[in-house]
PDB file of C-alpha atoms in Angstrom:
ATOM      1  CA  MET A   1      81.853 141.358 180.317  1.00 35.00           C
ATOM      2  CA  VAL A   2      82.736 145.050 180.544  1.00 36.00           C
ATOM      3  CA  ASN A   3      84.205 146.522 177.407  1.00 41.00           C
ATOM      4  CA  ASP A   4      87.650 147.647 178.643  1.00 42.00           C
ATOM      5  CA  SER A   5      88.122 149.868 175.597  1.00 49.00           C
ATOM      6  CA  SER A   6      85.324 152.142 176.772  1.00 72.00           C
ATOM      7  CA  ALA A   7      86.569 154.487 179.480  1.00 85.00           C
ATOM      8  CA  ALA A   8      83.088 155.912 179.941  1.00 83.00           C
ATOM      9  CA  LEU A   9      81.518 152.491 180.484  1.00 85.00           C
ATOM     10  CA  SER A  10      84.265 151.507 182.914  1.00 87.00           C
ATOM     11  CA  ARG A  11      83.683 154.689 184.884  1.00 88.00           C
ATOM     12  CA  VAL A  12      79.932 154.053 185.115  1.00 86.00           C
ATOM     13  CA  VAL A  13      80.395 150.424 186.162  1.00 86.00           C
ATOM     14  CA  ALA A  14      82.878 151.449 188.836  1.00 87.00           C
ATOM     15  CA  LYS A  15      80.425 154.001 190.187  1.00 85.00           C
ATOM     16  CA  THR A  16      77.713 151.353 190.655  1.00 83.00           C
ATOM     17  CA  GLY A  17      79.947 149.155 192.779  1.00 83.00           C
ATOM     18  CA  VAL A  18      78.621 146.090 190.898  1.00 81.00           C
ATOM     19  CA  PRO A  19      81.428 144.852 188.593  1.00 83.00           C
ATOM     20  CA  ASP A  20      79.221 142.484 186.609  1.00 86.00           C
ATOM     21  CA  ILE A  21      76.229 144.808 186.262  1.00 86.00           C
ATOM     22  CA  VAL A  22      76.470 144.846 182.437  1.00 86.00           C
ATOM     23  CA  ASP A  23      76.448 141.035 182.324  1.00 88.00           C
ATOM     24  CA  VAL A  24      73.454 140.922 184.660  1.00 84.00           C
ATOM     25  CA  LEU A  25      71.425 143.408 182.634  1.00 85.00           C
ATOM     26  CA  ALA A  26      72.426 142.131 179.184  1.00 84.00           C
ATOM     27  CA  ASP A  27      72.518 138.371 179.691  1.00 89.00           C
ATOM     28  CA  ARG A  28      70.859 137.227 182.904  1.00 90.00           C
ATOM     29  CA  LEU A  29      67.531 139.060 182.777  1.00 86.00           C
ATOM     30  CA  SER A  30      64.785 138.157 180.331  1.00 88.00           C
ATOM     31  CA  GLY A  31      63.548 140.885 178.033  1.00 84.00           C
ATOM     32  CA  SER A  32      60.389 141.385 180.078  1.00 86.00           C
ATOM     33  CA  ASP A  33      62.305 141.517 183.367  1.00 90.00           C
ATOM     34  CA  LEU A  34      64.729 144.070 181.975  1.00 86.00           C
ATOM     35  CA  SER A  35      61.802 146.186 180.724  1.00 85.00           C
ATOM     36  CA  THR A  36      60.187 146.024 184.167  1.00 88.00           C
ATOM     37  CA  LEU A  37      63.394 147.225 185.786  1.00 88.00           C
ATOM     38  CA  MET A  38      64.057 150.028 183.305  1.00 86.00           C
ATOM     39  CA  LEU A  39      60.466 151.244 183.344  1.00 88.00           C
ATOM     40  CA  GLU A  40      60.693 151.698 187.108  1.00 90.00           C
ATOM     41  CA  VAL A  41      63.968 153.577 186.685  1.00 89.00           C
ATOM     42  CA  SER A  42      62.295 155.822 184.115  1.00 87.00           C
ATOM     43  CA  ARG A  43      59.269 156.365 186.333  1.00 90.00           C
ATOM     44  CA  ARG A  44      61.462 157.556 189.202  1.00 93.00           C
ATOM     45  CA  ARG A  45      63.552 159.797 186.994  1.00 90.00           C
ATOM     46  CA  ALA A  46      60.474 161.295 185.352  1.00 93.00           C
ATOM     47  CA  ALA A  47      58.961 161.996 188.759  1.00 95.00           C
ATOM     48  CA  ALA A  48      62.004 164.135 189.581  1.00 95.00           C
ATOM     49  CA  VAL A  49      61.682 166.299 186.448  1.00 94.00           C
ATOM     50  CA  SER A  50      60.439 169.808 187.119  1.00 96.00           C
ATOM     51  CA  PRO A  51      58.712 171.986 184.503  1.00 96.00           C
ATOM     52  CA  ALA A  52      61.735 174.301 184.463  1.00 97.00           C
ATOM     53  CA  SER A  53      64.220 171.465 183.894  1.00 96.00           C
ATOM     54  CA  LEU A  54      61.915 170.000 181.229  1.00 95.00           C
ATOM     55  CA  LEU A  55      62.021 173.261 179.300  1.00 96.00           C
ATOM     56  CA  ARG A  56      65.807 173.448 179.657  1.00 96.00           C
ATOM     57  CA  GLN A  57      66.181 169.999 178.137  1.00 94.00           C
ATOM     58  CA  TYR A  58      63.769 170.834 175.334  1.00 94.00           C
ATOM     59  CA  ARG A  59      65.854 173.878 174.463  1.00 94.00           C
ATOM     60  CA  ARG A  60      69.158 172.018 174.284  1.00 91.00           C
ATOM     61  CA  ASP A  61      68.251 168.474 173.172  1.00 90.00           C
ATOM     62  CA  ARG A  62      68.747 168.049 169.411  1.00 87.00           C
ATOM     63  CA  PHE A  63      66.538 164.937 169.373  1.00 90.00           C
ATOM     64  CA  VAL A  64      63.328 166.663 170.456  1.00 92.00           C
ATOM     65  CA  ARG A  65      63.281 170.046 168.726  1.00 89.00           C
ATOM     66  CA  PRO A  66      60.972 170.504 165.714  1.00 90.00           C
ATOM     67  CA  ALA A  67      62.417 170.107 162.244  1.00 87.00           C
ATOM     68  CA  GLY A  68      63.457 173.355 160.610  1.00 83.00           C
ATOM     69  CA  ILE A  69      61.608 172.486 157.415  1.00 85.00           C
ATOM     70  CA  SER A  70      58.209 173.704 156.283  1.00 87.00           C
ATOM     71  CA  PRO A  71      55.558 170.952 156.473  1.00 91.00           C
ATOM     72  CA  GLY A  72      54.095 172.300 153.254  1.00 91.00           C
ATOM     73  CA  ASP A  73      57.424 171.886 151.438  1.00 90.00           C
ATOM     74  CA  LEU A  74      57.734 168.351 152.780  1.00 91.00           C
ATOM     75  CA  ASP A  75      54.230 167.499 151.597  1.00 93.00           C
ATOM     76  CA  ARG A  76      54.997 168.800 148.110  1.00 90.00           C
ATOM     77  CA  CYS A  77      58.159 166.689 147.989  1.00 91.00           C
ATOM     78  CA  ARG A  78      56.163 163.646 149.110  1.00 93.00           C
ATOM     79  CA  GLN A  79      53.748 164.191 146.251  1.00 93.00           C
ATOM     80  CA  LEU A  80      56.619 164.652 143.810  1.00 92.00           C
ATOM     81  CA  LEU A  81      58.237 161.334 144.759  1.00 94.00           C
ATOM     82  CA  CYS A  82      54.893 159.544 144.693  1.00 95.00           C
ATOM     83  CA  SER A  83      54.282 160.771 141.144  1.00 94.00           C
ATOM     84  CA  ALA A  84      57.624 159.244 140.062  1.00 95.00           C
ATOM     85  CA  LEU A  85      57.009 155.853 141.676  1.00 96.00           C
ATOM     86  CA  PRO A  86      56.333 152.761 139.579  1.00 95.00           C
ATOM     87  CA  ARG A  87      52.625 151.984 139.829  1.00 95.00           C
ATOM     88  CA  GLN A  88      53.329 148.547 141.331  1.00 96.00           C
ATOM     89  CA  VAL A  89      54.845 150.023 144.500  1.00 98.00           C
ATOM     90  CA  GLU A  90      52.584 149.877 147.562  1.00 98.00           C
ATOM     91  CA  LEU A  91      53.068 152.698 150.047  1.00 98.00           C
ATOM     92  CA  VAL A  92      52.869 151.678 153.701  1.00 98.00           C
ATOM     93  CA  GLU A  93      52.855 153.732 156.902  1.00 97.00           C
ATOM     94  CA  LEU A  94      55.589 152.317 159.091  1.00 97.00           C
ATOM     95  CA  ALA A  95      55.566 152.411 162.887  1.00 97.00           C
ATOM     96  CA  PRO A  96      58.034 154.837 164.509  1.00 95.00           C
ATOM     97  CA  LEU A  97      59.540 151.903 166.445  1.00 95.00           C
ATOM     98  CA  ALA A  98      61.131 148.657 165.312  1.00 94.00           C
ATOM     99  CA  PRO A  99      62.133 145.475 167.162  1.00 94.00           C
ATOM    100  CA  LEU A 100      65.392 145.747 169.071  1.00 92.00           C
ATOM    101  CA  GLY A 101      68.250 144.813 166.747  1.00 93.00           C
ATOM    102  CA  THR A 102      66.433 145.713 163.523  1.00 94.00           C
ATOM    103  CA  HIS A 103      69.282 147.913 162.307  1.00 93.00           C
ATOM    104  CA  ALA A 104      72.146 145.808 163.703  1.00 91.00           C
ATOM    105  CA  ALA A 105      71.038 142.209 163.114  1.00 91.00           C
ATOM    106  CA  VAL A 106      70.978 142.271 159.315  1.00 88.00           C
ATOM    107  CA  ALA A 107      72.078 145.786 158.316  1.00 87.00           C
ATOM    108  CA  THR A 108      75.362 145.855 160.313  1.00 82.00           C
ATOM    109  CA  VAL A 109      74.570 149.253 161.861  1.00 87.00           C
ATOM    110  CA  ASP A 110      76.287 149.936 165.199  1.00 87.00           C
ATOM    111  CA  GLN A 111      73.681 150.013 167.963  1.00 89.00           C
ATOM    112  CA  HIS A 112      75.267 153.216 169.293  1.00 85.00           C
ATOM    113  CA  LYS A 113      73.914 154.971 166.199  1.00 89.00           C
ATOM    114  CA  VAL A 114      70.353 153.929 167.063  1.00 91.00           C
ATOM    115  CA  VAL A 115      68.103 155.303 169.812  1.00 91.00           C
ATOM    116  CA  THR A 116      67.123 152.259 171.892  1.00 89.00           C
ATOM    117  CA  THR A 117      63.952 152.225 173.994  1.00 88.00           C
ATOM    118  CA  MET A 118      63.298 150.457 177.284  1.00 82.00           C
ATOM    119  CA  ARG A 119      60.618 148.119 175.923  1.00 84.00           C
ATOM    120  CA  GLY A 120      62.695 145.884 173.674  1.00 85.00           C
ATOM    121  CA  THR A 121      62.379 148.196 170.695  1.00 92.00           C
ATOM    122  CA  GLU A 122      64.364 150.953 169.006  1.00 94.00           C
ATOM    123  CA  VAL A 123      63.454 154.160 167.229  1.00 94.00           C
ATOM    124  CA  ALA A 124      63.416 153.834 163.458  1.00 94.00           C
ATOM    125  CA  ALA A 125      66.718 154.975 161.932  1.00 93.00           C
ATOM    126  CA  ASP A 126      66.019 154.007 158.301  1.00 96.00           C
ATOM    127  CA  PRO A 127      62.740 153.068 156.598  1.00 97.00           C
ATOM    128  CA  THR A 128      64.369 150.346 154.478  1.00 98.00           C
ATOM    129  CA  ASN A 129      64.934 148.224 157.586  1.00 97.00           C
ATOM    130  CA  GLY A 130      61.269 148.275 158.567  1.00 97.00           C
ATOM    131  CA  LEU A 131      60.236 147.750 154.953  1.00 98.00           C
ATOM    132  CA  ALA A 132      62.559 144.745 154.727  1.00 98.00           C
ATOM    133  CA  LEU A 133      60.820 143.130 157.696  1.00 98.00           C
ATOM    134  CA  GLU A 134      57.414 143.691 156.107  1.00 98.00           C
ATOM    135  CA  ALA A 135      58.672 142.440 152.744  1.00 98.00           C
ATOM    136  CA  ALA A 136      60.032 139.292 154.432  1.00 97.00           C
ATOM    137  CA  VAL A 137      56.635 138.622 156.008  1.00 97.00           C
ATOM    138  CA  ARG A 138      54.915 138.989 152.642  1.00 97.00           C
ATOM    139  CA  ARG A 139      57.522 136.960 150.769  1.00 96.00           C
ATOM    140  CA  GLY A 140      57.229 134.232 153.386  1.00 95.00           C
ATOM    141  CA  ALA A 141      53.494 134.048 152.787  1.00 94.00           C
ATOM    142  CA  LEU A 142      54.030 133.866 149.012  1.00 93.00           C
ATOM    143  CA  THR A 143      56.567 131.053 149.244  1.00 90.00           C
ATOM    144  CA  GLU A 144      54.111 129.041 151.303  1.00 87.00           C
ATOM    145  CA  GLU A 145      51.820 129.310 148.278  1.00 80.00           C
ATOM    146  CA  GLN A 146      54.331 127.852 145.812  1.00 79.00           C
ATOM    147  CA  ARG A 147      52.607 129.001 142.645  1.00 75.00           C
ATOM    148  CA  ARG A 148      53.213 132.632 143.670  1.00 78.00           C
ATOM    149  CA  ALA A 149      56.743 132.165 145.007  1.00 80.00           C
ATOM    150  CA  ALA A 150      58.265 134.266 142.215  1.00 86.00           C
ATOM    151  CA  ASP A 151      55.957 137.267 142.765  1.00 94.00           C
ATOM    152  CA  TRP A 152      57.757 140.507 143.608  1.00 97.00           C
ATOM    153  CA  VAL A 153      56.946 142.590 146.664  1.00 98.00           C
ATOM    154  CA  ARG A 154      57.466 146.324 146.091  1.00 98.00           C
ATOM    155  CA  LEU A 155      57.030 148.580 149.133  1.00 98.00           C
ATOM    156  CA  GLY A 156      57.736 152.243 149.817  1.00 98.00           C
ATOM    157  CA  ALA A 157      57.435 154.444 152.884  1.00 98.00           C
ATOM    158  CA  PHE A 158      58.070 157.953 154.117  1.00 97.00           C
ATOM    159  CA  GLN A 159      59.363 157.895 157.681  1.00 97.00           C
ATOM    160  CA  ARG A 160      60.787 160.425 160.103  1.00 95.00           C
ATOM    161  CA  VAL A 161      63.855 158.724 161.509  1.00 95.00           C
ATOM    162  CA  VAL A 162      66.331 159.437 164.291  1.00 93.00           C
ATOM    163  CA  ARG A 163      70.093 158.930 164.175  1.00 88.00           C
ATOM    164  CA  ALA A 164      72.010 158.948 167.452  1.00 82.00           C
ATOM    165  CA  GLN A 165      75.375 159.980 166.039  1.00 73.00           C
ATOM    166  CA  ALA A 166      76.175 163.693 165.923  1.00 66.00           C
ATOM    167  CA  PHE A 167      75.968 165.322 162.487  1.00 58.00           C
ATOM    168  CA  ASP A 168      77.736 168.482 161.413  1.00 58.00           C
ATOM    169  CA  GLY A 169      77.008 170.270 158.185  1.00 54.00           C
ATOM    170  CA  PRO A 170      74.223 171.830 156.099  1.00 49.00           C
ATOM    171  CA  ALA A 171      70.977 169.888 155.749  1.00 47.00           C
ATOM    172  CA  LEU A 172      72.046 167.377 158.440  1.00 55.00           C
ATOM    173  CA  PHE A 173      69.791 166.894 161.460  1.00 70.00           C
ATOM    174  CA  ALA A 174      69.227 164.460 164.351  1.00 83.00           C
ATOM    175  CA  HIS A 175      65.817 163.537 162.970  1.00 89.00           C
ATOM    176  CA  PHE A 176      64.698 163.866 159.396  1.00 90.00           C
ATOM    177  CA  LEU A 177      62.301 162.514 156.794  1.00 94.00           C
ATOM    178  CA  LEU A 178      63.470 159.742 154.473  1.00 96.00           C
ATOM    179  CA  PHE A 179      61.799 157.867 151.676  1.00 97.00           C
ATOM    180  CA  GLY A 180      62.617 154.162 151.526  1.00 98.00           C
ATOM    181  CA  LEU A 181      61.937 151.749 148.682  1.00 98.00           C
ATOM    182  CA  VAL A 182      62.403 147.974 148.707  1.00 98.00           C
ATOM    183  CA  THR A 183      61.857 145.286 146.096  1.00 98.00           C
ATOM    184  CA  ALA A 184      61.834 141.671 147.262  1.00 98.00           C
ATOM    185  CA  GLY A 185      61.679 138.575 145.114  1.00 97.00           C
ATOM    186  CA  ARG A 186      63.241 135.256 144.244  1.00 95.00           C
ATOM    187  CA  SER A 187      66.414 134.541 142.297  1.00 94.00           C
ATOM    188  CA  THR A 188      65.793 133.341 138.742  1.00 89.00           C
ATOM    189  CA  GLY A 189      69.496 132.914 137.986  1.00 89.00           C
ATOM    190  CA  GLY A 190      71.993 135.121 136.204  1.00 88.00           C
ATOM    191  CA  ARG A 191      71.310 138.016 138.602  1.00 92.00           C
ATOM    192  CA  ARG A 192      68.294 138.862 136.453  1.00 94.00           C
ATOM    193  CA  PHE A 193      66.190 139.859 139.446  1.00 96.00           C
ATOM    194  CA  GLU A 194      68.871 142.213 140.755  1.00 96.00           C
ATOM    195  CA  ALA A 195      69.374 143.786 137.329  1.00 96.00           C
ATOM    196  CA  ALA A 196      65.661 144.456 136.850  1.00 97.00           C
ATOM    197  CA  ALA A 197      65.038 145.709 140.382  1.00 97.00           C
ATOM    198  CA  LEU A 198      68.131 147.937 140.551  1.00 97.00           C
ATOM    199  CA  THR A 199      67.298 149.409 137.158  1.00 97.00           C
ATOM    200  CA  GLU A 200      63.796 150.212 138.405  1.00 97.00           C
ATOM    201  CA  HIS A 201      65.178 151.890 141.539  1.00 98.00           C
ATOM    202  CA  CYS A 202      67.720 153.981 139.614  1.00 98.00           C
ATOM    203  CA  ARG A 203      65.070 155.038 137.114  1.00 97.00           C
ATOM    204  CA  PHE A 204      62.799 156.184 139.954  1.00 97.00           C
ATOM    205  CA  HIS A 205      65.467 158.278 141.673  1.00 97.00           C
ATOM    206  CA  VAL A 206      66.551 159.918 138.433  1.00 97.00           C
ATOM    207  CA  ASP A 207      62.954 160.744 137.465  1.00 95.00           C
ATOM    208  CA  ALA A 208      62.275 162.174 140.936  1.00 94.00           C
ATOM    209  CA  LEU A 209      65.335 164.442 140.909  1.00 94.00           C
ATOM    210  CA  GLN A 210      64.568 165.696 137.422  1.00 92.00           C
ATOM    211  CA  ALA A 211      61.005 166.452 138.475  1.00 90.00           C
ATOM    212  CA  ALA A 212      62.432 168.251 141.515  1.00 90.00           C
ATOM    213  CA  GLY A 213      64.278 170.675 139.262  1.00 90.00           C
ATOM    214  CA  ALA A 214      67.848 169.363 139.288  1.00 92.00           C
ATOM    215  CA  ASP A 215      69.969 170.846 136.502  1.00 93.00           C
ATOM    216  CA  ALA A 216      71.581 167.438 135.974  1.00 96.00           C
ATOM    217  CA  VAL A 217      71.599 164.024 137.621  1.00 97.00           C
ATOM    218  CA  GLU A 218      74.606 161.785 138.186  1.00 97.00           C
ATOM    219  CA  VAL A 219      74.309 158.055 138.911  1.00 98.00           C
ATOM    220  CA  ARG A 220      77.426 156.369 140.294  1.00 97.00           C
ATOM    221  CA  LEU A 221      77.589 152.560 140.061  1.00 97.00           C
ATOM    222  CA  THR A 222      79.784 150.340 142.226  1.00 96.00           C
ATOM    223  CA  ASP A 223      80.331 146.597 142.020  1.00 94.00           C
ATOM    224  CA  PHE A 224      82.231 145.373 145.078  1.00 91.00           C
ATOM    225  CA  THR A 225      82.496 141.826 143.675  1.00 88.00           C
ATOM    226  CA  GLY A 226      83.375 142.501 140.052  1.00 84.00           C
ATOM    227  CA  GLN A 227      80.668 140.032 138.998  1.00 82.00           C
ATOM    228  CA  SER A 228      77.762 142.328 138.182  1.00 85.00           C
ATOM    229  CA  GLN A 229      78.525 143.730 134.750  1.00 90.00           C
ATOM    230  CA  GLN A 230      75.064 142.717 133.535  1.00 91.00           C
ATOM    231  CA  ILE A 231      73.490 144.903 136.233  1.00 94.00           C
ATOM    232  CA  SER A 232      75.604 147.884 135.231  1.00 94.00           C
ATOM    233  CA  ASP A 233      74.769 147.292 131.573  1.00 94.00           C
ATOM    234  CA  ALA A 234      71.040 147.128 132.367  1.00 95.00           C
ATOM    235  CA  VAL A 235      71.111 150.415 134.279  1.00 96.00           C
ATOM    236  CA  ARG A 236      73.065 152.135 131.524  1.00 95.00           C
ATOM    237  CA  ALA A 237      70.727 150.849 128.814  1.00 95.00           C
ATOM    238  CA  THR A 238      67.637 152.054 130.688  1.00 94.00           C
ATOM    239  CA  LEU A 239      69.015 155.548 131.381  1.00 95.00           C
ATOM    240  CA  ALA A 240      70.914 155.974 128.104  1.00 92.00           C
ATOM    241  CA  ASP A 241      68.385 158.361 126.555  1.00 90.00           C
ATOM    242  CA  THR A 242      67.539 160.255 129.745  1.00 93.00           C
ATOM    243  CA  PRO A 243      68.364 163.968 129.307  1.00 93.00           C
ATOM    244  CA  ALA A 244      70.977 165.587 131.565  1.00 95.00           C
ATOM    245  CA  THR A 245      71.852 162.262 133.212  1.00 96.00           C
ATOM    246  CA  SER A 246      75.346 160.789 133.459  1.00 96.00           C
ATOM    247  CA  ILE A 247      76.236 157.226 134.491  1.00 96.00           C
ATOM    248  CA  VAL A 248      79.643 156.843 136.116  1.00 95.00           C
ATOM    249  CA  ASP A 249      81.487 153.770 137.354  1.00 94.00           C
ATOM    250  CA  ASP A 250      82.749 154.270 140.910  1.00 95.00           C
ATOM    251  CA  PRO A 251      85.038 151.306 141.690  1.00 93.00           C
ATOM    252  CA  ASP A 252      86.853 153.161 144.497  1.00 92.00           C
ATOM    253  CA  ARG A 253      83.762 153.708 146.642  1.00 93.00           C
ATOM    254  CA  ARG A 254      84.313 152.652 150.262  1.00 90.00           C
ATOM    255  CA  SER A 255      80.992 153.411 151.946  1.00 91.00           C
ATOM    256  CA  GLY A 256      78.568 150.506 151.826  1.00 92.00           C
ATOM    257  CA  ARG A 257      81.187 147.752 151.660  1.00 90.00           C
ATOM    258  CA  GLY A 258      79.901 144.937 153.890  1.00 89.00           C
ATOM    259  CA  TYR A 259      76.456 146.572 153.913  1.00 93.00           C
ATOM    260  CA  TYR A 260      75.466 146.003 150.301  1.00 95.00           C
ATOM    261  CA  ASP A 261      75.639 142.588 148.695  1.00 89.00           C
ATOM    262  CA  GLY A 262      77.961 143.328 145.813  1.00 88.00           C
ATOM    263  CA  PHE A 263      76.252 146.027 143.725  1.00 95.00           C
ATOM    264  CA  CYS A 264      75.167 149.501 144.849  1.00 97.00           C
ATOM    265  CA  PHE A 265      74.620 153.016 143.548  1.00 98.00           C
ATOM    266  CA  LYS A 266      74.477 156.646 144.588  1.00 97.00           C
ATOM    267  CA  VAL A 267      72.486 159.389 142.896  1.00 97.00           C
ATOM    268  CA  PHE A 268      73.616 163.023 142.949  1.00 96.00           C
ATOM    269  CA  ALA A 269      71.765 166.185 141.990  1.00 95.00           C
ATOM    270  CA  HIS A 270      73.601 169.027 140.257  1.00 94.00           C
ATOM    271  CA  TYR A 271      71.890 172.293 141.077  1.00 91.00           C
ATOM    272  CA  LYS A 272      73.068 175.893 140.754  1.00 89.00           C
ATOM    273  CA  GLY A 273      76.661 174.857 140.201  1.00 91.00           C
ATOM    274  CA  GLU A 274      76.841 172.495 143.184  1.00 90.00           C
ATOM    275  CA  ARG A 275      76.652 168.710 143.531  1.00 93.00           C
ATOM    276  CA  PHE A 276      74.675 167.003 146.317  1.00 92.00           C
ATOM    277  CA  GLU A 277      74.181 163.368 147.229  1.00 94.00           C
ATOM    278  CA  VAL A 278      70.460 162.657 147.569  1.00 94.00           C
ATOM    279  CA  SER A 279      69.875 158.913 147.071  1.00 97.00           C
ATOM    280  CA  ASP A 280      71.651 155.658 147.823  1.00 97.00           C
ATOM    281  CA  GLY A 281      70.763 152.016 147.234  1.00 98.00           C
ATOM    282  CA  GLY A 282      71.832 148.529 146.312  1.00 97.00           C
ATOM    283  CA  ALA A 283      71.322 144.798 146.700  1.00 97.00           C
ATOM    284  CA  VAL A 284      71.326 143.323 150.230  1.00 97.00           C
ATOM    285  CA  ASP A 285      70.974 139.835 151.688  1.00 96.00           C
ATOM    286  CA  TRP A 286      68.518 140.759 154.439  1.00 97.00           C
ATOM    287  CA  THR A 287      65.532 138.676 153.320  1.00 97.00           C
ATOM    288  CA  GLN A 288      67.796 135.683 152.737  1.00 96.00           C
ATOM    289  CA  ARG A 289      68.815 135.866 156.379  1.00 96.00           C
ATOM    290  CA  LEU A 290      65.391 136.771 157.753  1.00 97.00           C
ATOM    291  CA  LEU A 291      63.665 133.919 155.920  1.00 96.00           C
ATOM    292  CA  GLN A 292      66.685 131.574 155.999  1.00 96.00           C
ATOM    293  CA  ASN A 293      66.272 131.012 152.278  1.00 95.00           C
ATOM    294  CA  ARG A 294      69.257 131.568 149.981  1.00 94.00           C
ATOM    295  CA  LYS A 295      66.988 132.060 146.966  1.00 95.00           C
ATOM    296  CA  GLU A 296      65.450 135.258 148.350  1.00 96.00           C
ATOM    297  CA  ARG A 297      66.623 138.584 146.932  1.00 97.00           C
ATOM    298  CA  LEU A 298      66.188 142.181 148.083  1.00 98.00           C
ATOM    299  CA  VAL A 299      67.043 145.573 146.599  1.00 98.00           C
ATOM    300  CA  ILE A 300      66.746 148.706 148.735  1.00 98.00           C
ATOM    301  CA  SER A 301      67.185 152.441 148.224  1.00 98.00           C
ATOM    302  CA  GLY A 302      66.455 155.665 150.025  1.00 97.00           C
ATOM    303  CA  ALA A 303      66.252 159.403 149.423  1.00 96.00           C
ATOM    304  CA  GLY A 304      66.616 162.319 151.825  1.00 92.00           C
ATOM    305  CA  ILE A 305      63.439 164.375 151.532  1.00 91.00           C
ATOM    306  CA  GLU A 306      64.552 167.217 153.799  1.00 86.00           C
ATOM    307  CA  ARG A 307      67.832 167.428 151.910  1.00 82.00           C
ATOM    308  CA  LEU A 308      65.863 168.068 148.722  1.00 84.00           C
ATOM    309  CA  VAL A 309      63.981 170.903 150.384  1.00 84.00           C
ATOM    310  CA  SER A 310      66.865 172.451 152.324  1.00 72.00           C
ATOM    311  CA  LEU A 311      69.120 172.529 149.263  1.00 72.00           C
ATOM    312  CA  GLY A 312      66.472 174.381 147.282  1.00 75.00           C
ATOM    313  CA  LEU A 313      65.232 171.432 145.246  1.00 74.00           C
ATOM    314  CA  GLY A 314      61.586 170.529 145.179  1.00 68.00           C
ATOM    315  CA  PRO A 315      58.432 170.757 143.118  1.00 61.00           C
ATOM    316  CA  ASP A 316      58.707 174.546 142.839  1.00 62.00           C
ATOM    317  CA  ALA A 317      62.452 174.691 142.077  1.00 54.00           C
ATOM    318  CA  ARG A 318      62.241 174.639 138.292  1.00 47.00           C
ATOM    319  CA  SER A 319      59.490 177.252 138.096  1.00 45.00           C
ATOM    320  CA  ALA A 320      61.388 179.453 140.587  1.00 42.00           C
ATOM    321  CA  GLY A 321      64.548 179.190 138.504  1.00 42.00           C
ATOM    322  CA  ASP A 322      62.663 180.130 135.334  1.00 41.00           C
ATOM    323  CA  ALA A 323      60.972 183.120 136.930  1.00 35.00           C
TER     324      ALA A 323
END
């Protein structure tokens, strides 16, 4: 059925002369048949591309131009975050593609914000989604071996991701490097898993920003359900003696509602008189849904690596400020 609210889609459908073309492509063809069709369309279109038109697209297309960040600075930031990681975290190298629906099926991300391919996949838009799939596979294997069902899975990954929506502002790009961190486990009651995992994530992000040279770090805690005081208390207790770190309740936060499962946080860096959001995280129900097991628990968080660099933060920031 054509979405009547989309004037652009209606115009395209009318131009084809096939009123039910969207239904045919979306519902009546198998995935392999649709890929066969779209690959032939791509082959014909690619055959019509001239070197001159290729260069014109390269010049104007925000998705394909190189990042405006020094690879050396990015490498130093990678090393900085790795040094702050808990030793139990296993770093993995994620694929640049994910199964179609990875960001929409469990993370409620609009597919229009994701770059979809013609082979039943989509370009990675956030490393936590790919890490959640891998964590679900590993947790599934552990639950089959009942004596290890309570074992945690801690995974981290650096990934260059692509976002289809247009961004406007400093340090905002069509593709950029993110660090994702996930902790998967099993409920032991009383939200003890969530409290421990979220505390570990917040501690990591605070340590990383302090190592990056932030003048101060601000952690903002939000509980959408009003039932997670023990999580907030655990985070506050862990960070209570951390220098230049403030913990703030943020009950009026709107972003993340419906995405996070009750409790979430943001971490801000204060640097040279300005305040910048760098990290975001919280509890989600993704592994519960992936594994169809209500006892499964997952905590995710991410940090913008290129934002650290472009805002002047990084492993050389403190020494540069002291010079």
